[in-house]
Coordinates of C-alpha atoms in Angstrom, one line a residue:
M1 CA -94.5 56.7 -20.9
Q2 CA -93.8 53.4 -22.6
D3 CA -95.8 50.7 -24.4
I4 CA -95.6 47.3 -22.9
F5 CA -96.8 43.9 -24.2
I6 CA -98.5 41.7 -21.7
H7 CA -100.3 38.3 -21.7
I8 CA -103.6 37.9 -19.9
K9 CA -105.5 34.7 -19.2
I10 CA -109.1 35.0 -18.0
F11 CA -109.5 32.6 -15.1
T12 CA -112.5 30.8 -16.6
Q13 CA -111.0 30.5 -20.1
S14 CA -108.1 28.5 -21.6
K15 CA -106.7 31.0 -24.1
F16 CA -104.4 34.0 -23.5
H17 CA -105.0 37.5 -24.7
H18 CA -101.9 39.4 -25.9
V19 CA -102.2 43.2 -25.7
W20 CA -100.1 46.3 -26.0
I21 CA -100.8 48.9 -23.4
R22 CA -99.3 52.1 -22.0
D23 CA -97.4 51.7 -18.7
T24 CA -99.3 54.8 -17.5
Y25 CA -102.6 53.0 -17.7
V26 CA -104.3 52.7 -14.3
I27 CA -105.2 49.0 -13.6
E28 CA -108.7 49.8 -12.5
D29 CA -109.4 51.7 -15.7
F30 CA -108.0 48.9 -17.9
I31 CA -110.2 46.3 -16.1
Q32 CA -113.3 48.5 -16.7
D33 CA -112.4 48.6 -20.4
I34 CA -111.9 44.8 -20.5
E35 CA -115.3 44.3 -18.8
K36 CA -117.0 46.2 -21.6
S37 CA -115.4 44.4 -24.5
W38 CA -114.3 40.9 -23.4
P39 CA -116.6 38.0 -22.6
L40 CA -116.3 37.9 -18.9
E41 CA -118.6 36.2 -16.4
R42 CA -120.5 38.5 -14.1
T43 CA -119.3 38.3 -10.5
T44 CA -120.2 39.8 -7.2
F45 CA -116.6 40.9 -6.6
A46 CA -114.3 43.2 -8.5
H47 CA -112.1 41.7 -11.1
F48 CA -108.3 41.8 -10.3
F49 CA -105.0 40.9 -11.9
Y50 CA -102.8 38.2 -10.5
H51 CA -99.2 38.6 -11.6
T52 CA -97.8 35.1 -12.2
E53 CA -94.1 36.0 -12.2
S54 CA -94.2 37.7 -8.8
G55 CA -97.2 35.7 -7.3
R56 CA -99.0 38.9 -6.2
I57 CA -102.2 40.8 -6.9
L58 CA -101.7 44.1 -8.7
N59 CA -102.8 47.3 -6.9
S60 CA -105.8 48.4 -9.0
G61 CA -105.4 52.0 -8.0
K62 CA -101.9 52.2 -9.5
T63 CA -100.6 52.2 -13.0
F64 CA -98.9 49.2 -14.6
K65 CA -95.5 51.1 -14.2
E66 CA -96.2 51.7 -10.5
N67 CA -96.9 48.0 -10.1
A68 CA -93.5 47.2 -11.7
V69 CA -95.1 45.5 -14.7
I70 CA -92.7 45.0 -17.6
S71 CA -93.2 43.9 -21.2
G72 CA -93.7 40.1 -21.4
D73 CA -95.3 39.7 -18.0
H74 CA -98.2 37.2 -17.6
F75 CA -101.4 37.7 -15.7
I76 CA -104.6 35.9 -14.7
L77 CA -107.7 38.0 -14.6
F78 CA -110.0 36.9 -11.8

């Protein structure tokens, strides 16, 4: 288990959020926590993370570590 520092931009906003998280955090659980505390627009689809360095969407059922996320990575939350 390791803490990693990631950068998240919400698709509809211009600023980045910079957060420390555990690499064992499941993406889906993290997104649910964000939906409760960050000002996100309500959508008819599930939010997901786009990893800008690799150009792929993270698997929400896996942890950050299983998705090969490392400290310093950037994401867009759709």
